[in-house]
Tab-separated table of C-alpha atoms and ligand atoms in Angstrom:
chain	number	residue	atom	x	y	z
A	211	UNK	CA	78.067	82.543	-23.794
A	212	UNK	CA	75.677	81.327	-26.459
A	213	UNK	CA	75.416	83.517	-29.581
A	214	UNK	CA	74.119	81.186	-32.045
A	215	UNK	CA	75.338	82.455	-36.017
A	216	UNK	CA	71.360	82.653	-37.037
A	217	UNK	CA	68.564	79.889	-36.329
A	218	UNK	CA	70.017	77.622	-38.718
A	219	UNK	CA	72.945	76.532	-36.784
A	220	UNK	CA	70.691	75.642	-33.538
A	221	UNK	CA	69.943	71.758	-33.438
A	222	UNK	CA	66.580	71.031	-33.348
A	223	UNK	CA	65.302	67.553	-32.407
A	224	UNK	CA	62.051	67.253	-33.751
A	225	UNK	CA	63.399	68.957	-37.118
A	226	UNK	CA	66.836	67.929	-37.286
A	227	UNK	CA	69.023	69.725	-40.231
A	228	UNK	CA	69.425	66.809	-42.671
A	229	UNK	CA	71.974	67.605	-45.674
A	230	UNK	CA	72.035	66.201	-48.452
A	231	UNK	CA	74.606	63.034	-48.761
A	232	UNK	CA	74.530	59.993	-50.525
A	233	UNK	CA	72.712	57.121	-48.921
A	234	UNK	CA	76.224	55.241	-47.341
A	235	UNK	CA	77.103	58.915	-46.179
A	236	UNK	CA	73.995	58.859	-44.669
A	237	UNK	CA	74.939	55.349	-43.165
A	238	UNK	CA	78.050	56.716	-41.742
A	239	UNK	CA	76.341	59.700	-40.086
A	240	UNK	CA	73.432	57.831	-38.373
A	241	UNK	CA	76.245	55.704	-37.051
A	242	UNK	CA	78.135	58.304	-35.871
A	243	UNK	CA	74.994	59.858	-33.865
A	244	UNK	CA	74.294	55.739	-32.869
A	245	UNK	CA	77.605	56.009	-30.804
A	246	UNK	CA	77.033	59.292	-29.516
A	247	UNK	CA	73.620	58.071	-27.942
A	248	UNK	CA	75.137	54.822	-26.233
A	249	UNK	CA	77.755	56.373	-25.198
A	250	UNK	CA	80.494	54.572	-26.751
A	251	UNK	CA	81.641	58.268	-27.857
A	252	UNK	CA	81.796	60.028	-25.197
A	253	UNK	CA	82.890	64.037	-25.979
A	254	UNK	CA	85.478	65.864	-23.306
A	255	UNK	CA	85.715	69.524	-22.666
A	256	UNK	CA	88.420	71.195	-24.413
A	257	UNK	CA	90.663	75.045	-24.175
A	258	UNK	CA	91.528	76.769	-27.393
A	259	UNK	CA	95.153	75.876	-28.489
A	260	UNK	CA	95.909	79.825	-28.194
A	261	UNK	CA	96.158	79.242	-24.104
A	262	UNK	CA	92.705	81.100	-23.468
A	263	UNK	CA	90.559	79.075	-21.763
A	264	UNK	CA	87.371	81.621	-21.152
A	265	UNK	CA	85.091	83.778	-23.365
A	266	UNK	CA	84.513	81.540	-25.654
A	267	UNK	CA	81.463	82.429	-27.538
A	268	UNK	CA	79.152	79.366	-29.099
A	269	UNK	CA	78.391	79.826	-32.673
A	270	UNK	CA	76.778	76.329	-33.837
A	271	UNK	CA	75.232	73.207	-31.832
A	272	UNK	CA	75.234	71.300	-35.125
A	273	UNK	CA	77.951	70.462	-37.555
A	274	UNK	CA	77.248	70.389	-41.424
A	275	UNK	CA	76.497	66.927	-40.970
A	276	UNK	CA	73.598	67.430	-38.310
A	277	UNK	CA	75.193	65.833	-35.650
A	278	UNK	CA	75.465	68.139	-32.279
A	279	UNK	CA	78.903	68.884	-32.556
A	280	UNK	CA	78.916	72.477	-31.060
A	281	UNK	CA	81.128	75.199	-32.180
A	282	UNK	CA	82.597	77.482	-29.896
A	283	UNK	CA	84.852	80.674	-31.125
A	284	UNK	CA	87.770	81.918	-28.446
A	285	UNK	CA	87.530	85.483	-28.230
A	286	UNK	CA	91.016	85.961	-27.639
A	287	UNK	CA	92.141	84.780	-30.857
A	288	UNK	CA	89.337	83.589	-32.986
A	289	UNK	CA	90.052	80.475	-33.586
A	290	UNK	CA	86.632	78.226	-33.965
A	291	UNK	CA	86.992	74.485	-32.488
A	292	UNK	CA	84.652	71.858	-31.851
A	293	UNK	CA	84.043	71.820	-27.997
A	294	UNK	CA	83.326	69.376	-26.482
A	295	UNK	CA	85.257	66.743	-28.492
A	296	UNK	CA	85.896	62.987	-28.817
A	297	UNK	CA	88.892	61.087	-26.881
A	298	UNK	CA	91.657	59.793	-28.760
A	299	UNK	CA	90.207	56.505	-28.523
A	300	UNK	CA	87.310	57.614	-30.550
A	301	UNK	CA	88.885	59.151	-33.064
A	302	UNK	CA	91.362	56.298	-33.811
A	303	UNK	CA	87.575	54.210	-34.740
A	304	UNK	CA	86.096	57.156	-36.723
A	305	UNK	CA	89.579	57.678	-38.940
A	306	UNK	CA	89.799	54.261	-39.167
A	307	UNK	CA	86.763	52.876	-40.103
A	308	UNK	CA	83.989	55.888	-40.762
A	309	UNK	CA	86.027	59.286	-41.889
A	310	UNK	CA	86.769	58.823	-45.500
A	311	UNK	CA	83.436	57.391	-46.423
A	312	UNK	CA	81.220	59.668	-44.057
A	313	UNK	CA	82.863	62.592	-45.845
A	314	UNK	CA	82.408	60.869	-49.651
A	315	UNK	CA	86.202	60.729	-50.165
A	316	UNK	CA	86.628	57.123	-50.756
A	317	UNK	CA	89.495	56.455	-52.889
A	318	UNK	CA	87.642	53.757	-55.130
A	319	UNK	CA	89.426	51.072	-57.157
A	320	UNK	CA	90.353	52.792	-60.691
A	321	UNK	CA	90.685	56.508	-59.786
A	322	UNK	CA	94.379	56.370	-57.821
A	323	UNK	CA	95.505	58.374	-60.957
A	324	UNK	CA	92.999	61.827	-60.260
A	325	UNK	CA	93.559	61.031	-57.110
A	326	UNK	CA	97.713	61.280	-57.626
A	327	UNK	CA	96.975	64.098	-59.895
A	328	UNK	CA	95.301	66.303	-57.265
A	329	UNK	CA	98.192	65.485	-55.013
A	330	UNK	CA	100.443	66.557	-57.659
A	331	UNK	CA	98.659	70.259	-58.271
A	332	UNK	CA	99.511	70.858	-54.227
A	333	UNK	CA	103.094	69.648	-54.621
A	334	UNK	CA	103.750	72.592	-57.035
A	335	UNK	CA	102.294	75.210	-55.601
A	336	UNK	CA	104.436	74.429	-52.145
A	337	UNK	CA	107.213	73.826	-54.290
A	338	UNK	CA	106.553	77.448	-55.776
A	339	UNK	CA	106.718	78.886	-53.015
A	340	UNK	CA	109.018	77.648	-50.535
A	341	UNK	CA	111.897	75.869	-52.637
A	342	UNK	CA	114.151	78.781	-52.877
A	343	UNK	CA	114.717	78.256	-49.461
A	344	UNK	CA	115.391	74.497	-49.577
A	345	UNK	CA	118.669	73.175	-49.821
A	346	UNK	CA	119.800	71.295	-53.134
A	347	UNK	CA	118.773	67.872	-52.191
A	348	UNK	CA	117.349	68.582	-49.113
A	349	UNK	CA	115.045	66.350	-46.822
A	350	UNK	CA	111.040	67.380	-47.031
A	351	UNK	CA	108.583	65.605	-45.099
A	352	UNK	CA	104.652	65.731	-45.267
A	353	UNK	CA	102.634	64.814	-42.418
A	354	UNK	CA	99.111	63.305	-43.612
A	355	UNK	CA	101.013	62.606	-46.977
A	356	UNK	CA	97.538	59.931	-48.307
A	357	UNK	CA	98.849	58.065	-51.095
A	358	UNK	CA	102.612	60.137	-51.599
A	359	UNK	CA	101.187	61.627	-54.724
A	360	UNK	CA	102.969	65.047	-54.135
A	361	UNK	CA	106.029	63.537	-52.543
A	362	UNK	CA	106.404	62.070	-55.506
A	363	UNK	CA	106.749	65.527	-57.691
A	364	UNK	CA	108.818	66.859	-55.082
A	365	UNK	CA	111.530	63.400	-55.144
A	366	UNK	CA	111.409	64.352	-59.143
A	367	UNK	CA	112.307	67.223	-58.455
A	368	UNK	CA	115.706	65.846	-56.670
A	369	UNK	CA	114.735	65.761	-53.361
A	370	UNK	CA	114.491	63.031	-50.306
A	371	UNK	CA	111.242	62.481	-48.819
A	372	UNK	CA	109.650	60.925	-46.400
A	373	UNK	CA	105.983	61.135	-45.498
A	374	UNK	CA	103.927	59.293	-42.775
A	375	UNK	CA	99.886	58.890	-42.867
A	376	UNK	CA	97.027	56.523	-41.253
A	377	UNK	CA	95.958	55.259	-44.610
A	378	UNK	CA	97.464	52.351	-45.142
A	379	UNK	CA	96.060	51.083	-48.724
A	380	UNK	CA	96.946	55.156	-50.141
A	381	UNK	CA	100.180	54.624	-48.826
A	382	UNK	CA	100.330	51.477	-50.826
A	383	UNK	CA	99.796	52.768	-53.848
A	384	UNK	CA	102.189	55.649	-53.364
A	385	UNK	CA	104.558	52.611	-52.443
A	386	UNK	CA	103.894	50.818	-56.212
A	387	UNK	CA	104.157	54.208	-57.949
A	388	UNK	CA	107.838	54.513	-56.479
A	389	UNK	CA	107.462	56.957	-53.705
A	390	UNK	CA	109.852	56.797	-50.792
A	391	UNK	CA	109.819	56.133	-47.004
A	392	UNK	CA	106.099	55.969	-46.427
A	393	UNK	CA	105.480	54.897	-43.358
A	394	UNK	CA	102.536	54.232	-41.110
A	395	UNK	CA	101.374	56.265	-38.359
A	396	UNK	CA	102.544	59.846	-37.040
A	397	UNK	CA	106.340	61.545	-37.485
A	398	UNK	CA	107.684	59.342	-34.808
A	399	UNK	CA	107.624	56.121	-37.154
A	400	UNK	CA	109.262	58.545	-39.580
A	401	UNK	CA	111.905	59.149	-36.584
A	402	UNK	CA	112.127	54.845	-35.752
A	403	UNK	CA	112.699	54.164	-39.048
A	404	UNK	CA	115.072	57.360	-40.489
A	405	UNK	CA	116.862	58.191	-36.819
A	406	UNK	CA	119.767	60.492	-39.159
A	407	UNK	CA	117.795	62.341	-41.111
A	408	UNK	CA	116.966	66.048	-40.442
A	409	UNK	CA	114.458	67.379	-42.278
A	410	UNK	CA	114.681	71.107	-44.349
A	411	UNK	CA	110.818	71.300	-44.503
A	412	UNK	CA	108.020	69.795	-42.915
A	413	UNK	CA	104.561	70.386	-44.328
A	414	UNK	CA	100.864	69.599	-43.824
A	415	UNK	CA	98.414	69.833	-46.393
A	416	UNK	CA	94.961	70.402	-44.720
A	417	UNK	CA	96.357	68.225	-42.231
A	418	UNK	CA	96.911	70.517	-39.001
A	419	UNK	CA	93.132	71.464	-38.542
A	420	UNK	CA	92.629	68.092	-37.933
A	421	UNK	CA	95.196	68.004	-34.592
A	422	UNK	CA	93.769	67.232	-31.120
A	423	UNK	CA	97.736	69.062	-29.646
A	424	UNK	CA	98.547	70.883	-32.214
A	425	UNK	CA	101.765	72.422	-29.993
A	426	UNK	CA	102.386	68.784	-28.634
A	427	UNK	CA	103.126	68.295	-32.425
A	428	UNK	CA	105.133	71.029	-32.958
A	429	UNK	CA	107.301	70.636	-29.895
A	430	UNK	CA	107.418	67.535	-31.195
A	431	UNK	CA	108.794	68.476	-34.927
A	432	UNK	CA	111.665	69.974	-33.432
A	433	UNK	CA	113.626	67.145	-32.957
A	434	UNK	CA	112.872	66.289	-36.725
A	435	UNK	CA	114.155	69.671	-38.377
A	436	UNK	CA	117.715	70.611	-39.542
A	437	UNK	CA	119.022	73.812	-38.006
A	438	UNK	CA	117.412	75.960	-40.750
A	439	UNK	CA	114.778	73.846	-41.200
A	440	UNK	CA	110.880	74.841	-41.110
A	441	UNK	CA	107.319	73.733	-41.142
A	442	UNK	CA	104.363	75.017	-43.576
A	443	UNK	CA	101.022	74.630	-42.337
A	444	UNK	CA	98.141	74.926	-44.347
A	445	UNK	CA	94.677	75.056	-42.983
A	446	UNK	CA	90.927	76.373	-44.505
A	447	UNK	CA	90.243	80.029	-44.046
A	448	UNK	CA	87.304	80.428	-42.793
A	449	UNK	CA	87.950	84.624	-42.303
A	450	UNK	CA	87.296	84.913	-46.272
A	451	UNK	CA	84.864	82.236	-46.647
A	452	UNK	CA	82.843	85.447	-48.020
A	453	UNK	CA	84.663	85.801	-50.766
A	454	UNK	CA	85.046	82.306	-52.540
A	455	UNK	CA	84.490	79.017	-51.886
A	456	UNK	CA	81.957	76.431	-53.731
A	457	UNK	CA	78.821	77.365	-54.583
A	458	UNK	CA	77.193	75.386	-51.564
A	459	UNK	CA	80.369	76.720	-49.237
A	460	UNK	CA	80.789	80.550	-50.471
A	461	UNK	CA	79.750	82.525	-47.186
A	462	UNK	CA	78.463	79.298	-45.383
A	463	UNK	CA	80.319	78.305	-42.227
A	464	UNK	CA	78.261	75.584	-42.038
A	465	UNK	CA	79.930	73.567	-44.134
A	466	UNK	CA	83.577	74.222	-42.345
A	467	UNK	CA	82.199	73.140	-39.228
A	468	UNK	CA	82.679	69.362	-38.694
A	469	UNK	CA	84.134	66.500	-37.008
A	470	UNK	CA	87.260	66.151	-38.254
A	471	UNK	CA	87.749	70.098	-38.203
A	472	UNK	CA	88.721	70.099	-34.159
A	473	UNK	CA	90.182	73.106	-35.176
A	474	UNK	CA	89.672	76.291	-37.752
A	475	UNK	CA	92.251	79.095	-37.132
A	476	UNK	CA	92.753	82.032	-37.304
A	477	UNK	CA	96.537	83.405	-37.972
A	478	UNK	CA	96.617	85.442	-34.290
A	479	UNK	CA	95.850	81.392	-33.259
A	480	UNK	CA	98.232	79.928	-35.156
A	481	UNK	CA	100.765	82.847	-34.162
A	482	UNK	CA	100.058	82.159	-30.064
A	483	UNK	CA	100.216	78.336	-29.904
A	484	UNK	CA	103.464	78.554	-32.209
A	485	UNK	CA	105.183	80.750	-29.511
A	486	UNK	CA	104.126	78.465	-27.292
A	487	UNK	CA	105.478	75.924	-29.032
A	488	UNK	CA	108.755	77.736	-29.830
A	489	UNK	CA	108.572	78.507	-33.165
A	490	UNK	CA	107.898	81.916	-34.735
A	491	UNK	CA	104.975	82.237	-37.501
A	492	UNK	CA	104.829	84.519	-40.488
A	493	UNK	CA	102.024	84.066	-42.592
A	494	UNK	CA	102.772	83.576	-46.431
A	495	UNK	CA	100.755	84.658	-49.640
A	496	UNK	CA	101.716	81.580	-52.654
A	497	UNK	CA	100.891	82.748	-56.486
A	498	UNK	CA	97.419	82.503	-56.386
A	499	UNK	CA	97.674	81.405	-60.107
A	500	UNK	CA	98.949	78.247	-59.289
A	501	UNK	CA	95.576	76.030	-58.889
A	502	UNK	CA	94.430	73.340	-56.713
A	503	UNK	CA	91.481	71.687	-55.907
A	504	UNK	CA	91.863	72.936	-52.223
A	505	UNK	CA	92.654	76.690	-53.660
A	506	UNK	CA	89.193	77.040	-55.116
A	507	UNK	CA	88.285	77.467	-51.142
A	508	UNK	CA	90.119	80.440	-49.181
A	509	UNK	CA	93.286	78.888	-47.370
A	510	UNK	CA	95.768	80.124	-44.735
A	511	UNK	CA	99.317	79.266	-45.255
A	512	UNK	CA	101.686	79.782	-42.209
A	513	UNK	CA	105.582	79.340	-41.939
A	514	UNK	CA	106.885	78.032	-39.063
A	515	UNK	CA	110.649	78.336	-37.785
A	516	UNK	CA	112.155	77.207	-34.587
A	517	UNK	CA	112.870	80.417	-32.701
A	518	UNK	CA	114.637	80.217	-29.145
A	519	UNK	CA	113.136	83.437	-28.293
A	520	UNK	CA	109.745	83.095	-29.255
A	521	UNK	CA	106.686	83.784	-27.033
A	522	UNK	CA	103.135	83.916	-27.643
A	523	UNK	CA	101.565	87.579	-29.001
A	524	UNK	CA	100.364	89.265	-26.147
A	525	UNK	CA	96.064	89.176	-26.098
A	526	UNK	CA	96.228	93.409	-26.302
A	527	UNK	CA	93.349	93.159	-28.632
A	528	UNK	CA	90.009	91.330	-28.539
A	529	UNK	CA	91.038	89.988	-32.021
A	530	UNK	CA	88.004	87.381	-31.138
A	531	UNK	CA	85.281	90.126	-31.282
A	532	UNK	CA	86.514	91.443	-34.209
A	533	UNK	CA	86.190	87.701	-35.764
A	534	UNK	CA	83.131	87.204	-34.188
A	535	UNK	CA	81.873	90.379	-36.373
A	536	UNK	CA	82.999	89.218	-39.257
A	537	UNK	CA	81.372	85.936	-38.734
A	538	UNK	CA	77.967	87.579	-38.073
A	539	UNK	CA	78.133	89.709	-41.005
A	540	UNK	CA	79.217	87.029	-43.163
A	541	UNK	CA	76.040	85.218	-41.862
A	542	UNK	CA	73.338	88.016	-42.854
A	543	UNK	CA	75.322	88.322	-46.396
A	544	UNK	CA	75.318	84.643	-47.240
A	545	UNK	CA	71.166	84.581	-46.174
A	546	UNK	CA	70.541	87.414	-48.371
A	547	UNK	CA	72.347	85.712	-51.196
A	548	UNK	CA	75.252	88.944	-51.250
A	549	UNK	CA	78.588	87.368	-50.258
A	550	UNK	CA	81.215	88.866	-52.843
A	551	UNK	CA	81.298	85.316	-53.585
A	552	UNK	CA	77.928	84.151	-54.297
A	553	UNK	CA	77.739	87.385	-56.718
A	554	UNK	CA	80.534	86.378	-59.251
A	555	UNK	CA	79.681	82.420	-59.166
A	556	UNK	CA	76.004	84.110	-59.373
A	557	UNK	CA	77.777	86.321	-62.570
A	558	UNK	CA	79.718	83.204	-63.456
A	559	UNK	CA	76.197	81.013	-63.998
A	560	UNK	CA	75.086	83.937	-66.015
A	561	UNK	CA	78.113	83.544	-68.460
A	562	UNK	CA	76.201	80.153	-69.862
A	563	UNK	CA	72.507	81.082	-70.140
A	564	UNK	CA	71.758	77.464	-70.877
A	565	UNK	CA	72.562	75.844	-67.842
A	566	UNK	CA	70.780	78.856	-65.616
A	567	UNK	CA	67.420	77.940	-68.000
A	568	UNK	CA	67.976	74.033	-67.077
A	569	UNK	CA	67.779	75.451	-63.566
A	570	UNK	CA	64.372	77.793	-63.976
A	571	UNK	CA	63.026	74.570	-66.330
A	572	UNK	CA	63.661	72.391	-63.105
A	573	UNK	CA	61.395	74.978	-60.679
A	574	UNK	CA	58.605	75.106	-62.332
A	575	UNK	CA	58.670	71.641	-63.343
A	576	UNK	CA	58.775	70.236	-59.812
B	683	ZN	ZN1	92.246	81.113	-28.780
């Protein structure tokens, strides 16, 4: 069933949406829509990771990019993925070779240390709010660790780590900067090289939305975690995109809607494919005073614990429709310029008068 957010999110060939990116993003998107038309991509239908596999509603035919990645939301649970999607064998050539520069996140020779540091502001905040459950010395692993800069707080702080990631030249700076057991790949060259250990927490940093299986991994990360050990997962939010976010992001799903995204969850999702999984899932509330880059945008942090008697919520509700609301209203807010968050960055503009009279200068000046 097609129910398209508002006109905007409809592709249109002879107008297509065209953000605005630098000119090698640009590049990198016209060559990802270059393999789409040959053919060399080719996209796959998909099922929501919840276990529905009807109702799904479509919100978008274009990502924020422009591309026609559609968007479909799973009534069930709400979770939003991008359906149909690219094989594995696609995705290994667009993490490899396009993602980081498509999405302006090159890590550019000379700026490894903001880089670390932004790393670092994460590592806290988890710290914060999961250590008093870690053992003294305990093992913590991080999926999608990048260049180890927050593995590196955490081995300060006196524990082992291990992390495991795709990017081979972060990972070697992590490497120089004295972070341990970095390895390259997924957690099973973690498991090859570390057989013994047992790990007390596993986490992923805006690392799970990106999953093609996301219970495949989790069935998986049983065989990595100590008896009391448990995973943190944390993903965008895009239920409370209305009330912060960047300017260009505040009430915009738009802008969470894109390739690498295959999935944006909602906690009911996150809940279902965890029993499935065999875990249990409680979602957690960290000190919102503790800052990082990623914070500034509305996050969902779930804790995950092995539990022999787990089994997926029961679908009593429509939670989907209820999402699917949300979405919509969210939608008319953000085009009328009233999302709770585009008021106070709105107020927030209006705190330095000069920069808002730059702004008016630059209209009428055009
Ligand atoms: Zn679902």
């Amino acid at each position: 069933m097609a129910q398209l957010l508002s006109p905007r999110f409809a592709f249109n060939p002879t107008h297509p949406f065209k953000p605005s990116v630098s000119e090698i993003q640009r590049e990198l998107i016209d060559l990802v829509r270059s393999k789409l038309d040959s053919g060399e991509y080719q996209l796959h239908p998909t099922t929501c990771p919840c276990g529905a596999d009807r109702d799904d509603v479509l919100l978008s035919e274009i990502d924020r990019y422009g591309l026609p990645f559609k968007s479909v939301l799973c009534l069930s649970c709400g979770t939003v993925r991008i359906d149909p999607y690219l094989d594995e064998n696609n995705l290994v050539d667009f993490y490899t070779h396009i993602y980081r520069r498509m999405y302006g996140m090159d890590i550019e020779e000379g700026t490894y240390d903001s880089y670390f540091a932004r790393q670092r502001s994460y590592a806290e905040k988890i710290l914060a709010t999961v250590s008093d459950t870690l053992p003294e010395g305990g093992w913590v692993c991080e999926v999608g660790c990048g260049g180890g800069g927050a593995l590196k707080i955490i081995q300060e702080r006196g524990y082992n780590v291990a992390g495991c990631d795709y990017d081979s030249s972060a990972m070697a700076f992590g490497k120089q900067n004295g972070v341990a057991n970095l390895f390259y790949g997924s957690i099973d060259a973690i498991g090859s090289a570390l057989p013994d250990v047992k790990f007390d927490l596993i986490y992923l940093h805006h690392v799970f939305e990106h999953l093609t299986d996301p219970i495949a991994f989790l069935k998986q990360c049983r065989d990595f975690l100590s008896p009391n050990g448990q995973i943190l997962v944390i993903v965008p939010d895009i239920y409370h995109i209305d009330e912060l976010g960047h300017p260009a992001a505040v009430g915009n799903l738009l802008m969470y809607l894109h390739l690498a995204h295959k999935n944006n969850f909602s906690i009911e999702g996150v809940e279902r494919l965890a029993g499935f999984a065999g875990y249990s899932a409680v979602k957690i509330t960290p000190d919102d005073r503790l800052e990082t880059p990623w914070s500034k945008s509305p996050e969902l942090w779930v804790k995950l614990q092995p539990d022999a008697k787990a089994v997926p919520p029961e679908d009593v509700e429509r939670v989907g429709t209820r999402y699917l609301k949300y979405l919509q209203r969210t939608e008319s807010l953000y085009n009328l310029g009233l999302c709770k968050g585009q008021i106070s960055n709105k107020l927030e503009a209006l705190k330095s008068p000069d920069r808002v009279w730059k702004k008016v200068k630059k209209v009428f000046t055009r």
